[in-house]
């Protein structure tokens, strides 16, 4: 069997932990499996590197950020490979480039376009353990790129897909996917299985346990994906097709996204094509727009509010400024003290009253809802940042997810 194992930042957070990972990998190799390991940077390392860059600039060139940030994962891949070789298990460390990962040129959040697995395959054929630096690739010109925060998950899934691996295991600091972040609600319950679609919603809505693009790709390539703990032998959570899950609860989980900011555009010229111009310009700047609210126009002017990740706010401001400068927008304002809480479940498709219950749960806690959006399988609400965790606990209880 070919397994792709990914170890996150906490799992490789110290030399001792890297040694433990080496032992765990060796055991799996010993059992007769072929192994590719994908590693993150040691915990805190990526944030530290970002702080270093911010010491010199608040808006550093993205190409240079990728040079900087990709180094964290190279350190751990080399260290793990050194440890494995020393233990008598032939291993080879590879950067994203050597692993054949080619991306577009959207620096700091590049998309994988193709993978040439021949270097990895050659080493596997020789019986070696391949240790790949996650979170990175190169564009067609050979410039180093990174895949967005949490991107080592995506590296693992993409490599599993390219090598047609039998299993992709994501080892982290919790023993699976819970009904909500167990650090916010200790009563959260571990799920044995969750559908790709629900996991994709949870991940996109802030549950950082898996990067959302990795789930999207796992679904597309039908990769068998498991999340489990580096620190225990417990069985984790299987992320699989909806039809493989017998029980379909109304609500599967609650997510909290603190990386959200609200942008308000006042006095927007109300003419056909204006929304298309603004949001196309944002898309071209790679800004990820989420909720959008447009108010009824008065005397040819309207207001538009929308949310973006805080990490996209600088790029969004630059785009909005161009519309303010040419007079299409009178004024703009920004609010970073917000967050988004979301309720996710495939069972919602066939039930009514699910949203009403969410609104009541927040009302009972006196939490004001600023924006709402819904889809077939989710309800998202923007609230003040300081009430985010309380809202999560209130919703968790309202849908009896602790039962
Ligand atoms: P890694 O460094 O291994 O990639 P992350 O920190 O990215 O790990 O993700 C693991 C964290 O995700 C957990 O420590 C937990 O706090 C958080 N998390 C958020 N939502 C959930 C959830 N629904 N189930 C499990 N963990 C969650
Ligand atoms: N080190 C990167 C991050 O912190 C990628 C990852 O850990 O998956 O976002
Ligand atoms: Mg992660």
XYZ file of C-alpha atoms and ligand atoms in Angstrom:
440
model
C 0.000 0.000 0.000
C 1.203 3.541 -0.727
C 0.489 6.026 2.038
C 0.963 9.779 2.097
C 1.365 10.999 5.688
C 1.275 14.689 6.537
C 2.558 16.032 9.853
C 1.493 19.546 10.890
C 3.408 22.244 12.739
C 2.758 21.106 16.316
C 3.616 17.512 15.388
C 7.101 18.616 14.267
C 7.333 21.491 16.762
C 10.580 20.390 18.454
C 13.532 18.106 17.736
C 12.060 15.560 20.116
C 8.752 15.623 18.248
C 10.525 15.247 14.906
C 12.205 12.180 16.378
C 8.808 10.795 17.415
C 7.486 11.388 13.920
C 10.520 9.555 12.521
C 9.720 6.579 14.770
C 6.081 6.564 13.717
C 6.998 6.767 10.017
C 9.562 3.984 10.475
C 6.918 1.746 12.022
C 4.590 2.258 9.064
C 7.432 1.561 6.624
C 8.336 -1.529 8.681
C 4.764 -2.798 8.237
C 5.461 -2.985 4.503
C 3.919 0.204 3.167
C 5.532 2.646 0.758
C 5.615 6.050 2.401
C 5.707 9.666 1.303
C 5.790 12.114 4.210
C 4.757 15.741 3.819
C 5.791 18.116 6.587
C 4.871 21.608 7.768
C 7.267 24.104 9.269
C 7.844 23.765 13.024
C 4.936 25.398 14.859
C 5.206 29.188 15.094
C 7.920 29.292 12.446
C 5.800 30.667 9.581
C 4.359 33.385 11.842
C 7.843 34.266 13.032
C 9.069 34.657 9.460
C 6.077 36.913 8.643
C 6.943 39.059 11.669
C 10.539 39.299 10.481
C 9.333 40.578 7.105
C 6.940 43.036 8.761
C 9.857 44.461 10.698
C 10.995 45.950 7.394
C 7.711 46.397 5.513
C 3.941 46.173 6.014
C 3.514 45.351 2.345
C 6.472 43.207 1.289
C 6.691 41.860 -2.248
C 4.796 38.578 -2.413
C 7.555 36.893 -4.457
C 9.958 37.582 -1.615
C 7.485 36.388 1.020
C 7.378 33.062 -0.810
C 11.180 32.793 -0.801
C 11.086 33.460 2.921
C 8.125 31.334 4.010
C 9.017 28.253 1.957
C 12.213 27.931 4.001
C 10.357 26.747 7.124
C 9.136 23.543 5.509
C 12.543 22.821 3.947
C 14.096 22.808 7.413
C 11.697 20.176 8.769
C 11.829 17.953 5.685
C 15.620 17.868 5.838
C 15.680 17.236 9.600
C 13.147 14.414 9.390
C 15.037 12.790 6.539
C 18.324 13.062 8.465
C 16.653 11.449 11.496
C 15.219 8.584 9.418
C 18.528 7.853 7.683
C 20.276 7.813 11.043
C 17.746 5.263 12.305
C 18.597 3.037 9.327
C 15.618 3.892 7.108
C 16.845 5.269 3.775
C 15.047 8.552 3.168
C 15.368 11.529 0.875
C 14.198 15.119 1.480
C 12.652 17.075 -1.386
C 11.643 20.692 -1.849
C 8.374 21.359 -3.665
C 10.428 21.916 -6.800
C 12.091 18.489 -6.680
C 8.776 16.868 -5.873
C 7.566 18.261 -9.230
C 4.877 20.597 -7.893
C 4.056 23.266 -10.484
C 1.700 26.110 -9.583
C 0.311 29.289 -11.098
C 2.084 32.535 -10.212
C -0.389 33.809 -7.560
C 2.338 34.272 -4.970
C 1.412 33.481 -1.322
C -1.736 31.635 -2.420
C -0.750 29.782 -5.550
C -2.852 26.996 -7.030
C -1.270 23.699 -8.002
C -1.542 23.226 -11.765
C 0.279 19.932 -12.207
C 2.567 17.506 -10.457
C 5.301 15.503 -12.136
C 5.741 12.668 -9.636
C 8.671 11.001 -11.463
C 11.382 12.043 -8.953
C 9.277 10.846 -6.019
C 8.366 7.627 -7.861
C 11.996 6.870 -8.654
C 13.022 7.137 -4.991
C 10.012 5.076 -3.883
C 10.977 2.383 -6.382
C 14.373 2.246 -4.693
C 12.641 1.609 -1.379
C 13.270 5.050 0.075
C 10.981 7.129 2.256
C 10.315 10.414 0.465
C 10.034 13.461 2.750
C 8.520 16.455 0.962
C 8.526 20.049 2.181
C 4.836 21.016 2.208
C 3.186 24.361 1.394
C 5.289 25.098 -1.696
C 5.833 24.662 -5.400
C 7.314 26.586 -8.298
C 5.619 28.505 -11.088
C 6.361 27.856 -14.767
C 9.299 30.288 -14.645
C 10.771 28.404 -11.715
C 9.988 30.997 -9.025
C 9.168 29.568 -5.611
C 5.498 29.873 -4.640
C 3.497 28.997 -1.501
C -0.010 27.595 -1.337
C -1.745 29.771 1.287
C -1.822 29.318 5.058
C -2.301 25.706 6.068
C -1.158 24.726 2.570
C 0.802 21.612 3.560
C -2.547 19.803 3.705
C -2.991 20.654 0.037
C 0.526 19.432 -0.792
C -0.293 16.090 0.838
C -3.614 15.601 -0.956
C -2.185 16.663 -4.317
C 0.766 14.295 -3.958
C -1.587 11.476 -2.901
C -3.602 12.160 -6.050
C -0.573 12.322 -8.346
C 0.930 9.082 -6.977
C -2.494 7.389 -6.803
C -1.857 6.634 -3.131
C -4.235 4.334 -1.289
C -4.526 6.642 1.700
C -3.696 10.197 2.770
C -3.393 10.624 6.537
C -3.246 14.107 8.044
C -1.557 13.910 11.459
C -2.279 16.867 13.706
C -2.733 17.926 17.346
C -6.370 16.771 17.670
C -7.528 13.211 17.110
C -9.992 13.967 14.336
C -12.734 16.287 13.143
C -15.009 17.478 15.958
C -18.497 19.023 15.929
C -16.673 22.291 16.573
C -13.186 23.426 17.576
C -12.623 21.528 20.864
C -10.505 24.439 22.092
C -13.632 26.633 22.018
C -16.191 24.061 23.180
C -14.707 21.246 25.291
C -18.023 19.378 24.969
C -17.459 18.987 21.198
C -17.770 15.412 19.939
C -15.422 13.605 17.571
C -16.987 12.456 14.300
C -16.105 9.025 12.851
C -16.935 10.155 9.338
C -17.825 13.386 7.596
C -18.727 14.042 3.955
C -16.379 15.942 1.657
C -19.022 18.651 1.206
C -19.568 19.263 4.912
C -15.826 19.217 5.577
C -15.299 21.646 2.708
C -17.853 24.038 4.218
C -16.375 23.746 7.726
C -12.847 24.292 6.385
C -13.886 27.222 4.180
C -15.765 28.762 7.100
C -12.822 28.775 9.478
C -12.214 25.280 10.921
C -8.488 25.327 10.279
C -8.035 21.605 11.001
C -7.915 21.089 7.212
C -7.142 23.695 4.580
C -10.241 24.142 2.411
C -8.509 23.676 -0.924
C -7.133 20.350 0.245
C -10.669 19.091 0.893
C -11.870 20.387 -2.463
C -9.057 18.522 -4.209
C -9.581 15.345 -2.157
C -13.204 15.319 -3.287
C -12.288 15.936 -6.913
C -9.605 13.225 -6.994
C -11.501 10.883 -4.674
C -8.579 10.685 -2.236
C -9.199 8.628 0.921
C -8.518 11.239 3.548
C -8.150 10.645 7.285
C -7.406 13.177 10.028
C -5.828 11.796 13.200
C -3.515 12.616 16.071
C 0.296 12.488 16.016
C 0.249 11.939 19.735
C -2.038 8.906 20.031
C -2.958 5.731 18.171
C -6.686 6.593 18.184
C -8.564 6.135 14.950
C -9.265 9.486 13.382
C -12.045 10.837 11.195
C -12.610 9.618 7.638
C -13.561 12.271 5.115
C -15.563 10.496 2.453
C -18.446 10.599 -0.051
C -21.876 11.461 1.312
C -23.279 8.083 0.214
C -20.797 6.284 2.486
C -22.371 7.899 5.546
C -25.504 6.204 6.816
C -26.571 8.656 9.475
C -27.161 12.167 8.241
C -27.510 14.536 11.171
C -29.343 17.790 10.618
C -26.270 19.735 11.672
C -22.752 18.269 11.671
C -20.697 21.141 12.975
C -20.152 24.777 13.855
C -17.246 26.839 12.518
C -15.767 30.154 13.584
C -13.745 32.386 11.288
C -11.914 35.238 13.005
C -9.984 36.143 9.873
C -12.806 38.317 8.513
C -13.174 42.028 7.859
C -16.139 44.060 6.661
C -15.824 46.663 3.928
C -18.580 49.273 3.525
C -18.863 51.247 0.313
C -21.042 54.335 0.634
C -22.612 56.345 -2.168
C -21.866 53.863 -4.941
C -23.126 55.113 -8.335
C -26.203 52.980 -9.070
C -25.699 52.094 -12.723
C -25.657 48.774 -14.606
C -22.222 47.162 -14.506
C -20.862 48.875 -11.401
C -20.985 45.763 -9.197
C -19.372 43.756 -11.949
C -16.558 46.312 -12.271
C -15.838 46.436 -8.540
C -15.979 42.711 -7.910
C -14.058 41.822 -11.067
C -11.316 44.201 -9.997
C -11.252 42.512 -6.568
C -11.132 39.063 -8.167
C -8.258 40.126 -10.414
C -6.369 41.213 -7.291
C -6.991 37.708 -5.870
C -9.220 39.069 -3.103
C -11.580 36.452 -1.769
C -14.977 38.150 -1.349
C -17.567 36.352 0.732
C -20.869 37.884 1.890
C -22.232 40.798 -0.123
C -25.153 43.049 0.800
C -26.443 45.819 -1.450
C -29.030 48.260 -0.126
C -31.902 49.789 -2.076
C -30.720 52.801 -4.070
C -31.709 56.379 -3.222
C -31.259 59.238 -5.711
C -28.926 57.214 -7.903
C -26.642 56.087 -5.066
C -26.475 52.817 -3.164
C -24.417 51.223 -0.386
C -22.609 47.901 -0.734
C -21.134 45.946 2.173
C -19.025 42.832 1.840
C -16.590 40.687 3.799
C -13.049 39.591 2.917
C -10.367 37.711 4.859
C -8.390 40.141 7.048
C -5.310 38.906 5.229
C -6.771 40.258 1.938
C -7.734 43.640 3.378
C -4.684 45.564 2.123
C -5.225 44.292 -1.410
C -8.959 45.061 -1.197
C -8.323 48.627 0.021
C -6.029 49.278 -2.920
C -8.772 48.202 -5.337
C -11.511 50.209 -3.581
C -9.284 53.313 -3.606
C -9.219 53.324 -7.401
C -13.053 53.518 -7.471
C -13.076 56.273 -4.832
C -10.485 58.205 -6.857
C -12.542 58.061 -10.074
C -15.739 59.090 -8.241
C -17.726 55.837 -8.567
C -17.705 55.460 -4.769
C -18.138 58.413 -2.397
C -16.683 56.938 0.756
C -15.494 53.678 2.283
C -14.953 52.257 5.763
C -13.478 49.090 7.239
C -14.281 47.015 10.310
C -11.850 44.318 11.419
C -13.564 43.623 14.749
C -15.978 41.071 13.298
C -16.091 37.310 12.884
C -18.268 34.770 11.134
C -20.004 31.840 12.819
C -21.494 29.119 10.655
C -23.713 26.101 11.095
C -23.062 23.265 8.615
C -25.007 20.090 7.825
C -26.178 18.139 4.753
C -29.379 17.287 6.667
C -30.455 20.935 6.298
C -31.339 20.320 2.659
C -34.541 18.570 3.678
C -35.527 20.404 6.879
C -37.067 23.768 7.667
C -36.568 25.902 10.754
C -32.830 25.269 10.979
C -31.931 28.923 10.430
C -34.626 30.178 12.820
C -33.081 28.050 15.545
C -29.667 29.640 14.966
C -31.095 33.158 15.155
C -32.923 32.337 18.417
C -29.803 30.816 19.954
C -27.870 34.029 19.344
C -30.798 36.231 20.415
C -30.960 34.355 23.735
C -27.359 35.384 24.358
C -28.088 38.967 23.278
C -25.726 38.660 20.338
C -26.559 40.962 17.455
C -26.324 39.519 13.933
C -24.797 41.963 11.408
C -24.966 39.933 8.210
C -26.491 36.600 7.195
C -25.929 34.268 4.274
C -27.235 30.779 3.638
C -26.746 27.929 1.186
C -28.249 24.451 0.932
C -25.996 23.110 3.677
C -24.889 26.122 5.738
C -25.996 29.248 7.590
C -23.367 31.941 8.214
C -23.739 34.944 10.488
C -21.398 37.879 11.014
C -21.226 39.052 14.631
C -18.907 41.269 16.679
C -15.560 39.562 17.160
C -15.868 39.545 20.935
C -19.007 37.376 20.802
C -17.659 34.769 18.357
C -16.756 32.029 20.820
C -19.906 32.551 22.879
C -21.951 32.248 19.676
C -20.215 28.957 18.827
C -21.068 27.491 22.238
C -24.662 28.733 22.063
C -25.171 27.159 18.624
C -23.453 23.933 19.668
C -25.919 23.614 22.506
C -28.968 24.670 20.484
C -28.428 21.852 17.972
C -27.574 19.427 20.800
C -24.233 18.532 19.235
C -22.841 17.476 22.620
C -25.435 14.690 22.857
P -1.575 21.529 11.938
O -0.501 22.423 12.457
O -1.372 20.098 12.309
O -1.848 21.715 10.493
P -3.828 23.180 12.631
O -3.526 24.070 13.794
O -3.775 23.752 11.274
O -2.886 21.899 12.744
O -5.266 22.514 12.844
C -5.577 21.819 14.021
C -6.446 22.685 14.915
O -7.698 22.920 14.282
C -6.845 22.059 16.227
O -5.849 22.245 17.193
C -8.162 22.747 16.576
O -8.004 23.767 17.537
C -8.595 23.387 15.265
N -9.977 23.060 14.875
C -10.880 23.974 14.447
N -12.049 23.391 14.187
C -11.919 22.075 14.450
C -12.796 20.955 14.364
N -14.059 21.080 13.940
N -12.312 19.730 14.711
C -11.027 19.597 15.124
N -10.155 20.621 15.223
C -10.574 21.854 14.898
N 3.570 26.456 7.619
C 2.436 26.899 6.847
C 1.466 27.664 7.733
O 1.719 27.840 8.912
C 1.758 25.781 6.106
C 1.178 24.686 6.967
O 1.515 24.571 8.148
O 0.379 23.893 6.446
O 0.469 28.136 7.253
Mg -2.957 23.170 9.419
